[in-house]
Amino acid sequence: MKVLGINAIYHDPAAALVVDGRVVAAAEEERFSRRKHGKRPLPWSAWELPELSAAWCLAEAGIRPEELDAVAYSFDPALMVTPEETGLFDDGDVMRKRYAQMAPDFLAHALPGLDPAKVHFVKHHVAHAASAGKAAPQRDNAVLVLDGRGEAHSHLAGRYVDGQLEILAGQALPHSLGLMYEELTDHLGFLRSSDEFKVMAMASYGKPRFLGELSELVRATGDGGFVTEKIDFAEFAPRLGKDERWTEDHADLAASVQTRLEEVLVELARWVHEQTGEKTLTMAGGTALNCVANTRILAEGPFEHVWVQPAAGDAGTALGAALHVAAELGERTEPMPGAALGRGWSDDEIERRLQTAAIDYERPDDVAEAVAEVLADNGIVAWFQGRSEYGPRALGHRSLLAHPGFEANLERMNDVKGREQFRPVAPMVLLERAPELFSRGPIPSPYMLFVHDVAEEWRDRIPTVTHVDGTARIQTIDAGTEPLVHRMISAFERRTGLPVVVNTSLNTAGRPMVDDPRDALECFGSAPVDLLAIGPFVVRRPRPTPRP
Ligand SMILES: [Fe+2]
């Protein structure tokens, strides 16, 4: 059984392919089109399909469009209510509905040979739920979808028993924790439904001074749902334009909203636990990318395990929709094998690209050792290995690496990437060493979706990755699943005594993550990076970059 999943309606268009119950490929359109987020999340762009990623998924598996058993589209226009009934008064919904209704024809046009009758509409939050509950390693689990909006809801609470979803609650619009956070993102001068993680970072600089007022406006209702009243953020801190300087008031507002969000999420987790008694909570939806909240749900909530879909935003609904429809068609689906579901390249293909670029390169005995040497010398390394990641985080396949032992490297990394200086960078750590350095968050933590406390005695040793509040958003590296990355960090540890390297996504400001070898060479050519490690090859910058 071959099912292609498609996300197109709001943000982050993406495609995923499930064959005989197994996820074989998944990728975001932005990695192919080289346009960040694929498109703007506007009603008049709802028709745009992830054509390139969908075509690649099929090519990767050697499948022609006419051979597909189904296409799962992660939105069901029949479930939409009117703009008045949602309470959002979003006139764009008329266009979204029309474009979604026409998606089968659009898809048949984009994938010649596809029978439009094979397109299934999947409720947006069922697609999110499946991306968590059916992709997680624990087959039975409770599930929370924490989103901005779907057809008529912003959230779903339920459980998976033997692969079957039982929906227990759903919060109707206009109440939406995700939209509340988006509004704040906009108020603080950032790009809504894109820069929410910047608000989360800003929150760590503030105090939740306005929590009292917000507790009135945002609250769980005890039946699995919640209320979000309209908040006039300007009452707490004035609206900011793009790149305008933020003040203590802004940081305190961010901290207050963040804290209130966490409190309500812990209550929602408690409710779904009471209903299900499950040990594992799985989560998806854009709000589930809030790693500070995720840690609090694990630390204060009743669940033993919390598993978050690495592509928790809308991109992940392509995968979830495909898993859901595959199960509907009678397939027993398997958990996702990991996040490295995108494009990969053979050594020969990479070498041909290097030859085409007419650039000097070497093939060292061990690329892990060659990289560790440059990192130990405080160089910056672009690391391109294996298949690219599905979801917004670099997880050791398309990464920019640095030495974690120098405070100045935070500014240096943010300069390389042209990012705001208050943004933290994250550590990759050897799994077996992680408990000694990090606590509070879960270990293992392979997808960077939780924050951890950095042990007091380690804070001065890895200042680049220790955030102002003493936390770090770690990725643990398991020798079994990531042998090359593990070898590289081990080689770094032998030289420096540190079982940690700095890891941030391999891209420059405003661009999607590098995906193919040419992107890697373009990024390397334009950014002050000392070494490009691409497959078994390395390309060295002739003159070392300035060391801080
Ligand atoms: Fe969504």
Coordinates of C-alpha atoms and ligand atoms in Angstrom, one line a residue:
M1 CA 0.0 0.0 0.0
K2 CA 1.5 3.4 -1.1
V3 CA 0.2 6.6 0.5
L4 CA 1.5 10.0 -0.2
G5 CA 0.8 12.7 2.5
I6 CA 0.5 16.3 1.6
N7 CA 0.5 19.4 3.7
A8 CA -0.4 22.6 1.8
I9 CA -3.1 24.6 3.5
Y10 CA -1.4 27.0 6.0
H11 CA 2.3 26.8 6.8
D12 CA 5.3 24.8 5.8
P13 CA 4.2 22.7 2.8
A14 CA 5.6 19.2 2.9
A15 CA 5.2 15.7 1.5
A16 CA 5.7 12.3 3.1
L17 CA 5.4 8.8 1.7
V18 CA 4.3 5.7 3.6
V19 CA 4.8 2.3 1.9
D20 CA 3.5 -0.9 3.4
G21 CA 3.0 0.9 6.7
R22 CA 6.6 2.3 6.8
V23 CA 7.6 5.9 6.5
V24 CA 10.1 5.9 3.7
A25 CA 10.5 9.6 2.9
A26 CA 9.4 13.0 4.2
A27 CA 10.6 16.5 3.3
E28 CA 9.6 20.1 3.5
E29 CA 9.1 22.0 0.3
E30 CA 11.4 24.8 1.5
R31 CA 14.4 22.6 1.2
F32 CA 13.8 22.2 -2.5
S33 CA 12.4 25.6 -3.5
R34 CA 14.9 27.4 -1.3
R35 CA 12.2 29.7 0.0
K36 CA 12.0 29.7 3.8
H37 CA 8.8 28.0 5.0
G38 CA 7.9 27.2 1.4
K39 CA 5.3 30.0 1.2
R40 CA 3.7 32.7 3.3
P41 CA 0.7 31.3 5.3
L42 CA -1.8 33.5 3.5
P43 CA -5.2 32.4 2.2
W44 CA -4.3 33.1 -1.4
S45 CA -1.3 30.8 -1.2
A46 CA -3.4 27.9 0.0
W47 CA -3.5 26.4 -3.5
E48 CA 0.3 26.1 -3.7
L49 CA 1.3 22.4 -3.4
P50 CA 4.6 20.9 -2.2
E51 CA 5.2 19.8 -5.8
L52 CA 9.0 19.3 -5.6
S53 CA 9.0 17.4 -2.3
A54 CA 6.1 15.3 -3.4
A55 CA 7.8 14.4 -6.7
W56 CA 11.0 13.6 -4.8
C57 CA 9.2 11.3 -2.3
L58 CA 7.9 9.3 -5.2
A59 CA 11.2 9.2 -7.1
E60 CA 13.0 8.2 -3.9
A61 CA 10.8 5.1 -3.7
G62 CA 10.6 4.5 -7.4
I63 CA 6.9 5.0 -7.5
R64 CA 4.8 6.6 -10.3
P65 CA 1.8 8.8 -9.4
E66 CA -0.6 6.3 -10.9
E67 CA 0.8 3.6 -8.6
L68 CA -0.3 5.4 -5.5
D69 CA -3.2 3.8 -3.5
A70 CA -4.1 7.1 -1.9
V71 CA -3.0 10.7 -1.3
A72 CA -3.8 12.1 2.1
Y73 CA -4.4 15.8 2.3
S74 CA -4.1 17.2 5.8
F75 CA -7.1 19.4 5.8
D76 CA -10.8 18.7 5.3
P77 CA -12.7 21.7 3.8
A78 CA -16.0 20.0 4.6
L79 CA -15.3 20.6 8.3
M80 CA -14.9 24.3 8.0
V81 CA -17.5 26.6 9.5
T82 CA -18.1 30.2 8.4
P83 CA -15.7 33.0 9.4
E84 CA -18.4 34.3 11.8
E85 CA -18.9 30.8 13.4
T86 CA -15.1 30.4 14.1
G87 CA -15.2 33.9 15.7
L88 CA -12.0 34.7 13.9
F89 CA -13.8 36.6 11.1
D90 CA -11.1 35.6 8.7
D91 CA -12.4 36.4 5.2
G92 CA -9.5 34.4 3.8
D93 CA -11.2 31.2 4.9
V94 CA -13.5 31.4 1.8
M95 CA -10.5 31.1 -0.4
R96 CA -8.9 28.4 1.8
K97 CA -12.0 26.3 1.5
R98 CA -12.3 26.7 -2.2
Y99 CA -8.6 25.9 -2.8
A100 CA -8.8 22.9 -0.5
Q101 CA -11.9 21.6 -2.3
M102 CA -10.0 21.8 -5.6
A103 CA -6.8 20.2 -4.2
P104 CA -7.5 16.8 -5.8
D105 CA -7.5 18.4 -9.3
F106 CA -4.5 20.6 -8.4
L107 CA -2.6 17.4 -7.2
A108 CA -3.5 15.5 -10.4
H109 CA -2.0 18.3 -12.4
A110 CA 1.1 18.5 -10.3
L111 CA 1.6 14.7 -10.3
P112 CA 0.5 13.6 -13.8
G113 CA -1.1 10.2 -13.8
L114 CA -2.6 10.6 -10.3
D115 CA -6.4 9.8 -10.2
P116 CA -7.9 12.8 -8.3
A117 CA -10.5 10.4 -6.8
K118 CA -7.7 8.9 -4.7
V119 CA -7.2 12.0 -2.7
H120 CA -8.5 11.7 0.9
F121 CA -9.2 14.7 3.1
V122 CA -8.0 14.2 6.6
K123 CA -9.1 16.5 9.5
H124 CA -6.1 18.8 10.2
H125 CA -5.8 17.8 13.9
V126 CA -6.3 14.1 13.2
A127 CA -3.3 14.5 10.9
H128 CA -1.3 16.2 13.6
A129 CA -2.4 13.6 16.1
A130 CA -1.3 10.7 13.9
S131 CA 2.1 12.4 13.4
A132 CA 2.5 12.0 17.1
G133 CA 0.5 9.0 18.3
K134 CA 1.2 6.8 15.3
A135 CA 4.8 7.9 14.7
A136 CA 5.9 7.5 18.4
P137 CA 7.7 4.3 19.5
Q138 CA 5.0 3.7 22.2
R139 CA 2.1 2.2 20.3
D140 CA -0.5 3.1 22.9
N141 CA -0.5 6.6 24.1
A142 CA -2.4 9.7 25.0
V143 CA -2.2 12.5 22.5
L144 CA -2.4 16.3 22.6
V145 CA -2.5 18.5 19.5
L146 CA -1.6 22.0 20.4
D147 CA -2.1 24.2 17.3
G148 CA -2.9 27.6 16.0
R149 CA -5.9 26.5 14.1
G150 CA -7.4 23.7 12.0
E151 CA -10.8 23.7 10.2
A152 CA -12.8 24.8 13.2
H153 CA -10.6 23.9 16.3
S154 CA -7.3 24.7 17.7
H155 CA -6.6 21.6 19.8
L156 CA -7.4 17.9 20.2
A157 CA -7.0 15.6 23.1
G158 CA -7.3 11.9 22.6
R159 CA -5.6 8.5 22.9
Y160 CA -4.3 5.8 20.5
V161 CA -5.1 2.2 21.5
D162 CA -3.6 -0.3 19.1
G163 CA -3.3 2.3 16.4
Q164 CA -6.9 3.6 16.7
L165 CA -7.6 7.2 17.6
E166 CA -10.3 8.0 20.1
I167 CA -10.9 11.8 20.3
L168 CA -11.7 12.9 23.9
A169 CA -11.9 16.7 23.5
G170 CA -11.3 19.5 21.0
Q171 CA -11.3 23.2 21.7
A172 CA -13.3 25.1 19.2
L173 CA -12.0 28.4 17.7
P174 CA -11.6 31.3 18.3
H175 CA -9.9 30.0 21.5
S176 CA -6.4 29.1 20.6
L177 CA -3.2 29.0 22.5
G178 CA -1.2 28.9 19.2
L179 CA -2.9 32.0 17.8
M180 CA -2.4 33.8 21.1
Y181 CA 1.3 33.1 20.9
E182 CA 1.3 34.1 17.2
E183 CA -0.3 37.4 18.2
L184 CA 2.4 38.1 20.7
T185 CA 5.0 37.2 18.2
D186 CA 3.6 39.8 15.9
H187 CA 3.3 42.4 18.7
L188 CA 7.0 42.0 19.5
G189 CA 8.0 42.8 16.0
F190 CA 8.7 39.3 14.8
L191 CA 7.2 37.3 11.9
R192 CA 4.1 35.5 13.1
S193 CA 3.8 31.7 12.5
S194 CA 7.6 31.7 12.0
D195 CA 9.4 33.4 14.8
E196 CA 7.6 32.1 17.8
F197 CA 10.8 30.5 19.1
K198 CA 12.3 34.0 19.4
V199 CA 9.5 34.9 21.8
M200 CA 10.4 31.8 23.8
A201 CA 14.0 32.9 23.9
M202 CA 13.1 36.5 24.9
A203 CA 10.9 35.1 27.7
S204 CA 14.0 33.7 29.4
Y205 CA 15.2 37.3 29.9
G206 CA 12.1 38.5 31.6
K207 CA 10.0 37.9 34.8
P208 CA 6.4 36.8 34.6
R209 CA 5.2 40.1 36.1
F210 CA 1.8 40.1 34.3
L211 CA 0.9 36.5 35.2
G212 CA -2.0 37.6 37.5
E213 CA -3.8 39.5 34.6
L214 CA -3.1 36.7 32.1
S215 CA -4.5 34.0 34.4
E216 CA -7.9 35.6 34.1
L217 CA -7.7 35.8 30.4
V218 CA -6.2 32.4 29.6
R219 CA -7.4 29.4 31.5
A220 CA -8.2 25.7 31.3
T221 CA -11.9 24.9 31.6
G222 CA -11.6 21.5 33.3
D223 CA -13.2 19.6 30.5
G224 CA -10.1 19.1 28.4
G225 CA -10.4 22.5 26.7
F226 CA -9.5 26.1 27.5
V227 CA -10.4 29.8 27.1
T228 CA -8.2 32.4 25.5
E229 CA -9.8 35.8 25.8
K230 CA -8.7 38.6 23.5
I231 CA -5.5 40.1 25.0
D232 CA -4.5 43.7 24.4
F233 CA -0.8 43.2 24.6
A234 CA -0.2 47.0 24.3
E235 CA -1.5 47.3 27.9
F236 CA 1.6 45.6 29.1
A237 CA 4.3 46.7 26.6
P238 CA 4.1 48.8 23.4
R239 CA 4.0 47.2 20.0
L240 CA 7.4 46.8 18.4
G241 CA 8.3 47.2 14.7
K242 CA 10.7 44.9 12.9
D243 CA 14.2 45.2 14.5
E244 CA 13.1 47.7 17.1
R245 CA 14.8 47.3 20.5
W246 CA 12.9 45.5 23.1
T247 CA 12.8 46.6 26.7
E248 CA 12.3 44.9 30.1
D249 CA 8.6 45.3 29.7
H250 CA 8.6 43.3 26.5
A251 CA 10.7 40.5 28.0
D252 CA 8.4 40.5 31.0
L253 CA 5.4 40.2 28.7
A254 CA 7.0 37.3 26.8
A255 CA 7.8 35.6 30.2
S256 CA 4.3 36.1 31.4
V257 CA 2.6 34.7 28.3
Q258 CA 5.1 31.8 28.2
T259 CA 4.6 30.9 31.8
R260 CA 0.8 31.1 31.5
L261 CA 1.0 28.9 28.4
E262 CA 3.0 26.3 30.3
E263 CA 0.6 26.3 33.2
V264 CA -2.4 25.7 31.0
L265 CA -0.6 23.0 29.0
V266 CA 0.2 21.2 32.3
E267 CA -3.5 21.3 33.1
L268 CA -4.4 19.9 29.7
A269 CA -1.9 17.1 30.1
R270 CA -3.3 16.3 33.6
W271 CA -6.8 16.1 32.1
V272 CA -5.9 13.7 29.3
H273 CA -4.0 11.6 31.8
E274 CA -7.0 11.4 34.1
Q275 CA -9.1 10.2 31.1
T276 CA -6.7 7.7 29.7
G277 CA -4.3 6.5 32.4
E278 CA -1.7 6.2 29.7
K279 CA 2.1 6.3 30.6
T280 CA 3.1 8.1 27.4
L281 CA 1.9 11.5 26.2
T282 CA 2.6 12.3 22.5
M283 CA 2.3 15.8 21.2
A284 CA 2.2 17.7 17.9
G285 CA 1.0 21.1 16.6
G286 CA 3.2 24.2 16.3
T287 CA 2.9 24.9 20.1
A288 CA 4.5 21.5 20.8
L289 CA 7.8 23.0 19.4
N290 CA 7.9 25.1 22.6
C291 CA 10.6 23.1 24.3
V292 CA 10.5 25.1 27.5
A293 CA 6.8 24.1 27.9
N294 CA 7.5 20.5 26.9
T295 CA 10.0 20.1 29.7
R296 CA 7.5 21.6 32.2
I297 CA 4.8 19.1 31.0
L298 CA 7.2 16.3 31.6
A299 CA 8.6 17.6 34.9
E300 CA 5.3 18.6 36.5
G301 CA 2.8 16.5 34.5
P302 CA 1.7 13.0 35.3
F303 CA 3.2 11.2 32.3
E304 CA 6.3 9.0 32.5
H305 CA 7.2 9.7 28.9
V306 CA 6.5 12.6 26.6
W307 CA 7.3 12.1 22.9
V308 CA 7.0 15.1 20.6
Q309 CA 6.9 14.8 16.8
P310 CA 10.1 16.4 15.5
A311 CA 8.2 18.1 12.7
A312 CA 5.5 19.2 15.2
G313 CA 4.4 22.1 13.0
D314 CA 2.2 21.8 10.0
A315 CA 4.9 20.1 7.9
G316 CA 4.4 17.0 10.1
T317 CA 0.8 16.8 9.1
A318 CA 1.9 15.4 5.7
L319 CA 3.4 12.4 7.6
G320 CA 0.5 12.1 10.0
A321 CA -2.1 12.2 7.2
A322 CA -0.3 9.5 5.3
L323 CA -0.1 7.3 8.4
H324 CA -3.8 7.9 9.2
V325 CA -5.0 7.0 5.7
A326 CA -2.7 4.0 5.4
A327 CA -4.3 2.7 8.7
E328 CA -7.8 3.4 7.3
L329 CA -6.9 1.3 4.3
G330 CA -6.1 -1.6 6.6
E331 CA -2.3 -1.2 7.0
R332 CA -0.6 -1.8 10.3
T333 CA 1.7 1.3 10.4
E334 CA 5.1 1.4 12.1
P335 CA 6.6 4.2 14.2
M336 CA 8.8 6.6 12.3
P337 CA 12.4 5.4 12.1
G338 CA 13.9 8.8 13.0
A339 CA 13.9 12.4 11.6
A340 CA 16.5 11.7 8.8
L341 CA 13.8 11.2 6.2
G342 CA 14.9 13.7 3.5
R343 CA 17.4 13.6 0.7
G344 CA 20.7 11.8 0.9
W345 CA 23.6 11.5 -1.6
S346 CA 26.1 8.8 -2.4
D347 CA 29.8 9.5 -2.1
D348 CA 30.1 9.5 -5.9
E349 CA 27.3 12.0 -6.3
I350 CA 29.0 14.3 -3.7
E351 CA 32.4 13.9 -5.3
R352 CA 31.0 14.8 -8.8
R353 CA 29.5 18.0 -7.3
L354 CA 32.9 18.9 -5.8
Q355 CA 34.6 18.3 -9.1
T356 CA 32.0 20.4 -10.9
A357 CA 32.6 23.2 -8.5
A358 CA 36.4 23.0 -9.3
I359 CA 37.3 23.2 -5.7
D360 CA 40.1 21.6 -3.7
Y361 CA 39.0 18.8 -1.5
E362 CA 40.4 15.9 0.4
R363 CA 39.3 12.5 1.5
P364 CA 40.8 12.1 5.0
D365 CA 41.1 8.7 6.6
D366 CA 38.3 9.6 9.0
V367 CA 36.1 12.6 8.4
A368 CA 35.2 12.5 12.1
E369 CA 38.8 13.0 13.2
A370 CA 39.4 15.7 10.6
V371 CA 36.4 17.6 11.9
A372 CA 37.3 17.2 15.6
E373 CA 40.7 18.6 14.9
V374 CA 39.3 21.8 13.4
L375 CA 36.7 22.2 16.1
A376 CA 39.3 21.7 18.8
D377 CA 41.3 24.5 17.2
N378 CA 38.1 26.6 17.6
G379 CA 37.2 26.5 13.9
I380 CA 33.7 26.4 12.6
V381 CA 32.6 23.4 10.6
A382 CA 29.7 22.9 8.1
W383 CA 28.6 19.3 8.6
F384 CA 26.7 17.6 5.8
Q385 CA 26.1 13.9 6.3
G386 CA 23.4 11.4 5.4
R387 CA 19.8 12.2 4.8
S388 CA 18.4 15.6 5.7
E389 CA 16.1 16.2 8.6
Y390 CA 12.3 16.4 8.6
G391 CA 11.3 19.3 10.8
P392 CA 12.8 22.6 11.8
R393 CA 15.9 21.4 13.7
A394 CA 19.3 20.4 12.5
L395 CA 19.9 17.0 14.1
G396 CA 23.4 16.3 13.0
H397 CA 22.9 15.9 9.3
R398 CA 22.8 19.5 8.1
S399 CA 24.6 21.3 11.0
L400 CA 27.0 24.1 11.7
L401 CA 29.4 23.0 14.5
A402 CA 31.7 24.9 16.9
H403 CA 33.6 24.6 20.1
P404 CA 31.3 25.0 23.1
G405 CA 34.0 26.2 25.5
F406 CA 34.3 29.9 24.5
E407 CA 31.6 32.4 25.5
A408 CA 32.4 34.5 22.4
N409 CA 31.4 31.7 20.1
L410 CA 27.7 32.4 20.7
E411 CA 28.1 35.9 19.1
R412 CA 30.3 34.4 16.5
M413 CA 27.7 31.7 15.5
N414 CA 24.9 34.2 15.5
D415 CA 27.0 36.5 13.3
V416 CA 27.7 33.7 10.9
K417 CA 24.0 33.1 10.7
G418 CA 23.0 36.8 10.8
R419 CA 20.8 36.2 13.8
E420 CA 19.7 38.2 16.8
Q421 CA 22.3 38.0 19.6
F422 CA 19.8 36.9 22.3
R423 CA 19.2 33.6 20.5
P424 CA 20.8 30.6 22.1
V425 CA 22.7 27.9 20.3
A426 CA 22.3 24.3 21.4
P427 CA 24.6 21.5 22.3
M428 CA 24.9 18.0 20.9
V429 CA 26.1 15.7 23.6
L430 CA 27.2 12.0 23.8
L431 CA 24.2 10.1 25.1
E432 CA 26.2 8.2 27.7
R433 CA 27.7 11.4 29.1
A434 CA 24.5 13.5 29.1
P435 CA 23.2 12.6 32.6
E436 CA 26.4 14.0 34.1
L437 CA 26.0 17.4 32.4
F438 CA 22.2 17.9 32.1
S439 CA 19.1 17.3 34.2
R440 CA 15.4 17.9 34.4
G441 CA 14.6 17.2 30.7
P442 CA 14.4 13.7 29.3
I443 CA 17.5 11.7 28.4
P444 CA 17.7 10.5 25.7
S445 CA 16.5 13.6 23.9
P446 CA 17.2 12.9 20.2
Y447 CA 15.1 15.7 18.7
M448 CA 16.0 18.9 20.6
L449 CA 12.4 19.4 21.8
F450 CA 13.1 19.9 25.6
V451 CA 15.3 22.1 27.7
H452 CA 17.6 20.8 30.3
D453 CA 19.4 22.4 33.3
V454 CA 23.1 22.5 32.8
A455 CA 25.0 21.1 35.9
E456 CA 26.6 23.9 37.9
E457 CA 30.1 22.6 37.5
W458 CA 29.7 22.4 33.7
R459 CA 28.3 25.9 33.0
D460 CA 31.7 27.5 32.8
R461 CA 33.1 24.7 30.7
I462 CA 30.5 25.0 28.0
P463 CA 29.4 28.7 28.1
T464 CA 28.5 28.9 24.4
V465 CA 25.6 26.6 24.9
T466 CA 24.6 27.5 28.4
H467 CA 21.7 30.0 28.1
V468 CA 21.4 33.0 30.5
D469 CA 19.0 31.0 32.7
G470 CA 21.4 28.0 33.0
T471 CA 19.5 25.8 30.6
A472 CA 20.3 24.2 27.3
R473 CA 18.2 22.6 24.5
I474 CA 20.2 19.5 24.1
Q475 CA 20.3 16.7 21.5
T476 CA 21.7 13.4 22.8
I477 CA 23.7 11.4 20.3
D478 CA 23.3 7.6 20.5
A479 CA 26.2 5.6 19.0
G480 CA 23.7 3.1 17.7
T481 CA 21.6 5.5 15.6
E482 CA 24.1 8.2 14.9
P483 CA 27.5 6.4 14.7
L484 CA 29.4 9.1 12.7
V485 CA 28.3 12.0 14.8
H486 CA 29.1 10.0 17.9
R487 CA 32.6 9.3 16.6
M488 CA 33.1 12.9 15.8
I489 CA 32.1 14.2 19.2
S490 CA 34.2 11.4 20.9
A491 CA 37.2 12.6 18.9
F492 CA 36.5 16.1 20.0
E493 CA 36.3 14.9 23.6
R494 CA 39.6 13.2 23.4
R495 CA 41.2 16.5 22.4
T496 CA 39.3 18.8 24.7
G497 CA 37.7 16.8 27.5
L498 CA 34.3 18.1 26.4
P499 CA 31.7 15.5 25.2
V500 CA 29.7 18.3 23.6
V501 CA 29.8 20.4 20.4
V502 CA 27.8 23.4 19.4
N503 CA 25.1 22.5 16.9
T504 CA 23.0 24.9 14.9
S505 CA 21.3 24.5 11.6
L506 CA 23.4 24.8 8.4
N507 CA 22.0 27.9 6.7
T508 CA 22.5 31.6 6.7
A509 CA 19.9 34.2 7.8
G510 CA 16.5 34.0 6.1
R511 CA 17.3 30.9 4.1
P512 CA 16.1 27.4 4.6
M513 CA 18.4 24.7 5.9
V514 CA 21.0 23.5 3.3
D515 CA 19.6 20.3 1.6
D516 CA 21.7 19.3 -1.4
P517 CA 25.5 19.4 -1.9
R518 CA 25.2 22.6 -4.0
D519 CA 23.4 24.4 -1.2
A520 CA 26.2 23.3 1.1
L521 CA 28.9 24.7 -1.2
E522 CA 27.0 28.0 -1.6
C523 CA 26.6 28.3 2.2
F524 CA 30.3 27.4 2.7
G525 CA 31.4 29.9 0.0
S526 CA 29.5 32.8 1.6
A527 CA 29.9 32.3 5.3
P528 CA 33.1 32.4 7.5
V529 CA 33.3 28.6 7.9
D530 CA 36.7 26.9 8.2
L531 CA 35.8 23.4 7.0
L532 CA 33.0 21.8 5.0
A533 CA 32.7 18.1 5.9
I534 CA 30.5 16.7 3.2
G535 CA 30.2 12.9 3.1
P536 CA 33.7 11.5 3.4
F537 CA 35.2 14.6 1.9
V538 CA 36.4 17.9 3.4
V539 CA 36.9 21.3 1.9
R540 CA 39.1 23.7 3.8
R541 CA 38.9 27.5 3.7
P542 CA 42.4 28.6 2.5
R543 CA 42.7 31.2 5.2
P544 CA 41.5 30.5 8.7
T545 CA 38.5 32.6 9.9
P546 CA 39.3 35.1 12.7
R547 CA 39.1 33.4 16.1
P548 CA 37.5 35.4 19.0
Ligands
FE1 FE -1.5 22.9 12.3

